[in-house]
Amino acid sequence: MSSEYVPGLEGIIAARTEISMVDGANGRLVYRGYVIADLAEEMSFEEVAHLLWYGRLPTRAELDALTLELAGSRTLTEAAFSTLKAMPSDTDPMDVLRSVVAVQGVEHRLQKPTIPLAIHATASFPTILAGFHRLQQGLEPVKPRADLGHAANYLYQLNGKESPPELVRALNTYLVLLADHGMNASTFTARVIASTDSDLASCLVGAIGALKGPAHGGAPSAVMDQLEQIGTAANAEKWMRAARQRKERFMGFGHRIYRTYDPRAKILKAMCQRLNPKFYELASKVEETALAILHEEHPERPQATNVEFYSAGVLQAIGLPKEFFPPTFAVARAAGWTAHVLEQVANNRLIRPQSEYVGPEPRKPIPLAERG
Ligand SMILES: CC(C)(COP(=O)(O)OP(=O)(O)OC[C@H]1O[C@@H](n2cnc3c(N)ncnc32)[C@H](O)[C@@H]1OP(=O)(O)O)[C@@H](O)C(=O)NCCC(=O)NCCS
């Protein structure tokens, strides 16, 4: 048994999984044996969710059944809807999602995680987010449409009208690309909670909390903030060198596992160029500059563009406000989180690592009167 402390658990294998593989050295992401590039443009989110949950791509009949089940699960409980309505309109949508998922989960709190519960939870995320987006604008939430797929329905509930097929396709590809990613921080969080025999909603609430941080899923809104501050391609190098002087990180760059180009970023970059040329013009200059500066600082430690950088441009083109970028990541990752929870409970052992105590040696407490 290894007893060496590794900061950030870097390189530690914390689970055995059949769900996805992140091959950082070769820039490969694989879902249950399928390379992400082969799934991204061809498959619907529903097909990929089926793959993650059941371990195989669905037949036509299985896909129809799953689509129907997702469509029938998009409603919120009365308590969840009341919570949604009670949220102040300036609440961070990630906080809204975390809170409403918690309330929605009360209904199933005593049940062991199952595929129907995973479907139910995954189906509810777009309804929560789109409902909040409407309420923020003083509009009534829009009821889900059973005849629309996951991506198309999310956009329909957000905007109250159907979106052009090109944008639906783009959102679908984004959801497929982000659906799972090995033992990332939020998935690990979900598995830790699942390992205590807790309920699915608790796993998801924990995962949403982990995803929210800018080192993980909070990055795409931060990418937008940085690009807004940089403003023009001509200002990129000056701004970015000053940012590094202040020890700030470039958002959308670097990764714990990938030492080469993130395969998802490659696909999103091409989509961004097509869908959002204005964003792309500035972003590609910023990317070039960021990679040059990061290489200059540490040529021995390759850093590359990560999934979040061009996600920002794609999600903007789809019409999402930047506060909705991180929770839309959660809409995708709900499939992966729930698949991992199911895998954990199917072969569970409580996740309980150790810590290395580096505090003072055991000593006697000094009575209060003598402590001054
Ligand atoms: C993702 C991230 C948290 C990975 O962190 P990590 O595993 O600690 O990264 P590494 O071990 O490869 O490298 C750490 C070093 O590289 C530097 N580095 C890593 N990413 C950097 C970035 N985006 N900008 C500037 N420097 C960066 C750090 O400053 C650090 O150097 P230091 O120890 O001298 O301070 C980090 O790259 C980051 O904060 N990126 C920006 C946020 C982001 O895009 N997150 C989304 C991830 S999908």
XYZ file of C-alpha atoms and ligand atoms in Angstrom:
420
model
C 0.000 0.000 0.000
C 1.431 3.404 -0.995
C 1.520 5.891 1.863
C 3.106 8.781 0.016
C 1.165 12.050 -0.092
C 0.571 13.320 -3.653
C -0.802 16.883 -3.835
C -4.009 17.005 -5.859
C -3.944 13.169 -6.018
C -2.087 13.679 -9.294
C -1.461 10.362 -11.020
C -3.365 8.400 -8.347
C -5.859 5.864 -9.696
C -8.999 6.346 -7.608
C -11.426 4.116 -9.536
C -11.694 1.421 -12.184
C -14.109 2.483 -14.873
C -15.455 1.212 -18.168
C -17.142 4.544 -18.918
C -14.428 6.780 -20.353
C -10.696 7.040 -20.866
C -8.676 10.245 -21.026
C -5.376 9.580 -22.777
C -3.492 12.776 -21.993
C -0.260 11.925 -23.769
C -1.951 11.232 -27.103
C -4.848 13.705 -26.808
C -7.525 11.004 -26.948
C -10.891 10.779 -25.216
C -12.776 7.495 -25.466
C -16.338 6.702 -24.282
C -16.722 2.952 -23.761
C -14.334 2.172 -26.576
C -15.496 4.854 -29.016
C -13.176 7.747 -29.858
C -14.902 11.072 -29.166
C -14.419 12.417 -32.712
C -16.478 9.481 -34.037
C -19.342 10.268 -31.671
C -19.320 14.063 -31.662
C -20.753 14.926 -35.059
C -22.807 11.796 -35.696
C -24.577 10.872 -32.467
C -27.386 12.472 -30.545
C -26.891 13.259 -26.854
C -29.525 10.599 -26.163
C -27.510 7.906 -27.963
C -24.387 8.856 -26.035
C -26.261 8.962 -22.718
C -27.537 5.452 -23.501
C -23.963 4.385 -24.205
C -22.757 5.791 -20.892
C -25.639 4.364 -18.810
C -26.162 0.969 -20.445
C -22.678 0.323 -21.831
C -23.682 0.116 -25.506
C -25.164 2.222 -28.290
C -28.948 1.816 -28.468
C -30.959 0.039 -31.129
C -33.642 2.162 -32.814
C -36.294 0.828 -30.405
C -34.078 1.446 -27.359
C -33.323 4.978 -28.520
C -37.021 5.705 -29.035
C -37.791 4.359 -25.561
C -35.028 6.458 -23.944
C -36.082 9.589 -25.848
C -39.635 9.071 -24.618
C -38.533 8.495 -21.051
C -36.348 11.630 -21.059
C -39.183 13.662 -22.547
C -41.575 12.378 -19.891
C -39.178 13.292 -17.069
C -38.645 16.977 -17.813
C -41.106 18.241 -15.246
C -40.206 19.570 -11.806
C -41.822 18.668 -8.513
C -44.022 21.365 -6.978
C -41.397 22.025 -4.292
C -38.631 22.305 -6.898
C -40.686 24.713 -9.013
C -41.460 26.861 -5.948
C -37.744 26.945 -5.116
C -36.958 27.998 -8.681
C -39.487 30.822 -8.462
C -38.154 31.941 -5.078
C -34.595 32.478 -6.393
C -33.613 36.165 -6.692
C -33.126 36.996 -10.370
C -29.452 37.879 -9.915
C -28.580 34.434 -8.486
C -25.739 32.602 -10.225
C -27.473 29.921 -12.359
C -25.046 27.313 -10.940
C -26.392 28.107 -7.467
C -29.935 27.829 -8.836
C -29.171 24.452 -10.386
C -27.527 23.167 -7.206
C -30.456 24.315 -5.043
C -33.277 23.092 -7.273
C -31.600 19.711 -7.937
C -31.396 19.327 -4.142
C -35.102 20.047 -3.690
C -36.112 17.964 -6.712
C -34.175 15.040 -5.222
C -36.143 15.027 -1.966
C -38.773 12.947 -3.777
C -36.311 10.069 -4.281
C -34.131 10.528 -1.226
C -34.540 6.992 0.108
C -33.981 5.168 -3.162
C -30.772 3.593 -4.374
C -29.496 5.217 -7.623
C -30.942 3.515 -10.716
C -30.999 4.205 -14.459
C -34.601 5.585 -14.344
C -33.517 8.011 -11.606
C -30.457 8.973 -13.679
C -32.740 9.681 -16.651
C -35.115 11.659 -14.466
C -32.327 13.837 -13.039
C -30.645 14.398 -16.420
C -33.981 15.385 -17.980
C -34.666 17.957 -15.272
C -31.493 20.071 -15.672
C -32.605 21.971 -18.829
C -36.049 22.627 -17.343
C -34.460 24.151 -14.234
C -32.015 26.350 -16.152
C -34.346 27.445 -18.916
C -37.083 28.131 -16.352
C -34.731 30.351 -14.365
C -33.584 32.177 -17.492
C -37.218 32.981 -18.320
C -38.010 34.083 -14.765
C -34.965 36.387 -14.798
C -36.523 38.192 -17.755
C -39.914 38.414 -16.068
C -41.293 35.701 -18.376
C -43.160 32.523 -17.490
C -41.188 29.267 -17.823
C -42.001 27.363 -21.005
C -43.340 23.809 -20.735
C -41.040 21.160 -22.276
C -41.904 19.666 -25.672
C -42.012 15.874 -25.778
C -41.404 15.836 -29.547
C -38.029 17.575 -29.271
C -34.673 15.993 -28.465
C -32.616 16.975 -25.434
C -30.653 19.782 -27.131
C -33.591 21.144 -29.158
C -35.876 21.127 -26.131
C -33.345 22.983 -23.948
C -33.151 25.777 -26.531
C -36.926 25.743 -26.953
C -37.476 26.103 -23.204
C -34.876 28.889 -23.039
C -36.255 30.942 -25.919
C -39.911 29.955 -26.166
C -39.379 29.082 -29.817
C -37.569 26.458 -31.831
C -33.955 27.209 -32.734
C -32.415 26.803 -36.200
C -31.235 23.203 -36.820
C -27.608 24.356 -37.108
C -27.661 25.690 -33.540
C -29.458 22.603 -32.221
C -26.783 20.461 -33.876
C -24.029 22.593 -32.349
C -25.507 22.301 -28.862
C -25.966 18.561 -29.342
C -22.287 18.183 -30.313
C -21.259 20.272 -27.304
C -23.352 18.044 -24.997
C -21.818 14.890 -26.477
C -18.272 16.255 -26.130
C -18.755 17.239 -22.493
C -20.814 14.242 -21.341
C -17.969 12.468 -19.564
C -14.261 12.827 -18.856
C -12.658 10.228 -16.630
C -11.971 10.993 -12.993
C -12.370 14.778 -13.160
C -13.014 16.614 -9.883
C -16.817 16.707 -10.086
C -17.133 13.054 -11.140
C -14.779 12.044 -8.346
C -16.943 14.056 -5.931
C -20.083 12.267 -7.167
C -18.400 8.865 -6.741
C -17.180 9.688 -3.231
C -20.732 10.603 -2.202
C -22.167 7.519 -3.940
C -19.660 5.336 -2.090
C -21.290 6.256 1.226
C -24.599 4.776 -0.054
C -26.074 8.253 -0.264
C -28.808 9.188 -2.761
C -28.391 10.330 -6.374
C -29.422 13.953 -5.778
C -26.740 14.312 -3.097
C -24.134 13.013 -5.562
C -25.311 15.534 -8.169
C -25.425 18.451 -5.740
C -21.831 17.690 -4.710
C -20.765 17.355 -8.330
C -22.370 20.683 -9.288
C -20.512 22.329 -6.401
C -17.207 20.919 -7.637
C -17.922 21.873 -11.241
C -18.642 25.474 -10.292
C -15.031 26.405 -9.535
C -13.046 28.268 -12.210
C -10.377 25.535 -12.240
C -13.076 23.167 -13.570
C -16.398 24.098 -15.195
C -16.436 27.757 -14.215
C -13.743 28.446 -16.812
C -15.831 29.280 -19.925
C -17.478 32.330 -18.342
C -14.030 33.375 -17.164
C -12.752 32.944 -20.758
C -15.436 35.396 -21.854
C -14.436 37.855 -19.111
C -10.787 37.692 -20.190
C -11.606 38.175 -23.864
C -13.818 41.151 -23.000
C -10.959 42.694 -21.038
C -8.452 42.058 -23.847
C -10.885 43.666 -26.298
C -8.785 43.637 -29.498
C -6.200 41.365 -31.090
C -3.696 44.241 -30.994
C -4.049 44.445 -27.206
C -3.654 40.700 -26.640
C 0.057 40.401 -25.963
C 0.284 43.490 -23.738
C -2.722 42.425 -21.648
C -1.597 38.840 -21.358
C 1.953 39.652 -20.277
C 0.549 42.005 -17.621
C -1.825 39.253 -16.454
C 1.085 36.844 -15.982
C 2.965 39.574 -14.073
C -0.040 39.575 -11.711
C 0.252 35.742 -11.605
C -3.163 35.308 -13.215
C -3.871 32.151 -15.190
C -5.060 32.209 -18.767
C -8.563 30.801 -18.727
C -9.155 27.971 -21.175
C -5.533 26.784 -21.107
C -3.770 24.041 -19.228
C -5.023 20.696 -18.025
C -4.088 18.184 -15.363
C -4.078 15.289 -17.824
C -3.715 16.557 -21.394
C -0.178 17.438 -22.366
C -1.226 17.884 -25.941
C -4.231 19.464 -27.647
C -7.511 18.490 -25.954
C -9.429 16.544 -28.671
C -12.672 18.251 -27.639
C -11.073 21.680 -28.058
C -10.075 20.767 -31.621
C -13.687 19.995 -32.576
C -15.046 23.051 -30.746
C -12.452 25.294 -32.405
C -13.674 24.302 -35.867
C -17.305 24.787 -34.786
C -16.488 28.170 -33.277
C -14.785 29.346 -36.461
C -17.917 28.458 -38.428
C -20.553 29.701 -35.996
C -18.893 32.672 -34.323
C -16.280 34.230 -36.637
C -16.104 37.483 -34.643
C -15.266 35.627 -31.422
C -12.886 33.377 -33.342
C -10.901 36.276 -34.775
C -9.945 37.583 -31.324
C -9.844 34.159 -29.630
C -7.436 32.615 -32.126
C -5.015 35.518 -31.645
C -5.338 35.197 -27.855
C -4.778 31.429 -28.150
C -1.627 31.911 -30.203
C -0.291 34.443 -27.697
C -1.234 32.374 -24.628
C 0.466 29.244 -25.974
C 3.593 31.223 -26.859
C 3.803 32.808 -23.381
C 3.134 29.505 -21.579
C 5.834 27.826 -23.674
C 8.260 30.673 -23.015
C 7.666 30.367 -19.245
C 7.986 26.590 -19.039
C 9.174 24.923 -22.260
C 9.559 21.666 -20.303
C 5.895 21.606 -19.229
C 3.584 21.657 -22.268
C 0.276 23.465 -21.735
C -2.402 23.430 -24.399
C -5.803 24.887 -25.153
C -8.477 23.109 -23.142
C -12.146 22.396 -23.834
C -13.369 25.572 -22.166
C -11.680 28.068 -24.485
C -13.667 27.553 -27.682
C -16.714 26.292 -25.744
C -17.259 29.912 -24.818
C -17.516 30.964 -28.489
C -19.787 28.058 -29.396
C -22.155 28.626 -26.470
C -22.277 32.344 -27.234
C -23.194 31.575 -30.862
C -25.948 29.273 -29.637
C -27.352 32.292 -27.793
C -26.547 31.454 -24.188
C -25.586 34.240 -21.795
C -22.146 33.640 -20.241
C -23.562 32.885 -16.774
C -25.253 29.882 -18.377
C -22.020 28.375 -19.765
C -21.056 26.462 -16.569
C -24.553 25.046 -15.927
C -24.839 24.018 -19.575
C -21.632 22.052 -18.991
C -23.602 20.421 -16.129
C -26.480 19.585 -18.522
C -23.962 17.527 -20.517
C -22.059 16.064 -17.571
C -25.257 14.921 -15.814
C -25.077 11.843 -18.076
C -21.492 11.090 -17.050
C -21.990 11.842 -13.358
C -25.002 9.556 -13.119
C -23.253 6.786 -15.120
C -20.318 6.946 -12.688
C -22.619 6.881 -9.663
C -24.302 3.739 -11.062
C -20.920 2.140 -11.732
C -19.749 2.994 -8.209
C -22.814 1.534 -6.483
C -22.715 -1.602 -8.657
C -19.344 -2.505 -7.181
C -19.012 -0.324 -4.162
C -16.308 0.158 -1.623
C -16.421 3.233 0.601
C -13.929 5.809 -0.713
C -11.975 6.729 2.362
C -8.348 7.736 1.821
C -5.974 8.788 4.572
C -4.340 12.065 5.434
C -0.809 12.663 6.579
C -0.856 14.514 9.882
C 1.700 17.328 9.937
C 0.320 19.224 12.965
C 1.921 19.539 16.405
C 2.898 16.491 18.435
C 0.300 15.480 21.049
C 0.368 18.006 23.922
C -1.642 19.029 26.976
C -4.128 21.935 26.586
C -3.213 25.035 28.648
C -6.142 26.097 30.875
C -7.892 29.288 29.701
C -6.766 31.278 32.764
C -3.107 30.620 31.900
C -3.396 31.429 28.176
C -3.420 35.215 28.736
C -6.707 23.333 -15.361
C -5.675 23.688 -14.312
C -6.355 23.951 -12.968
C -4.692 22.515 -14.166
O -3.837 22.831 -13.136
P -2.564 21.941 -12.744
O -2.888 20.508 -12.923
O -2.100 22.410 -11.432
O -1.531 22.365 -13.866
P 0.000 21.921 -14.103
O 0.485 21.055 -12.997
O 0.095 21.439 -15.495
O 0.768 23.268 -14.088
C 0.764 24.113 -13.012
C 1.676 25.261 -13.366
O 1.446 25.727 -14.717
C 0.929 27.053 -14.714
N -0.300 27.066 -15.466
C -1.173 26.048 -15.643
N -2.232 26.485 -16.335
C -1.999 27.777 -16.595
C -2.759 28.758 -17.230
N -3.969 28.496 -17.726
N -2.259 30.004 -17.307
C -1.060 30.285 -16.794
N -0.293 29.393 -16.154
C -0.777 28.148 -16.050
C 0.578 27.372 -13.256
O 0.760 28.705 -12.959
C 1.471 26.467 -12.498
O 2.725 27.057 -12.391
P 3.296 27.438 -10.987
O 3.312 26.144 -10.196
O 4.633 27.986 -11.328
O 2.319 28.454 -10.440
C -4.876 24.940 -14.738
O -4.246 24.691 -15.973
C -5.741 26.183 -14.801
O -5.980 26.819 -13.785
N -6.215 26.560 -16.039
C -7.063 27.707 -16.178
C -8.493 27.372 -15.825
C -9.159 26.476 -16.846
O -9.099 26.700 -18.035
N -9.842 25.440 -16.338
C -10.587 24.497 -17.131
C -9.967 23.172 -17.109
S -10.751 22.077 -18.274
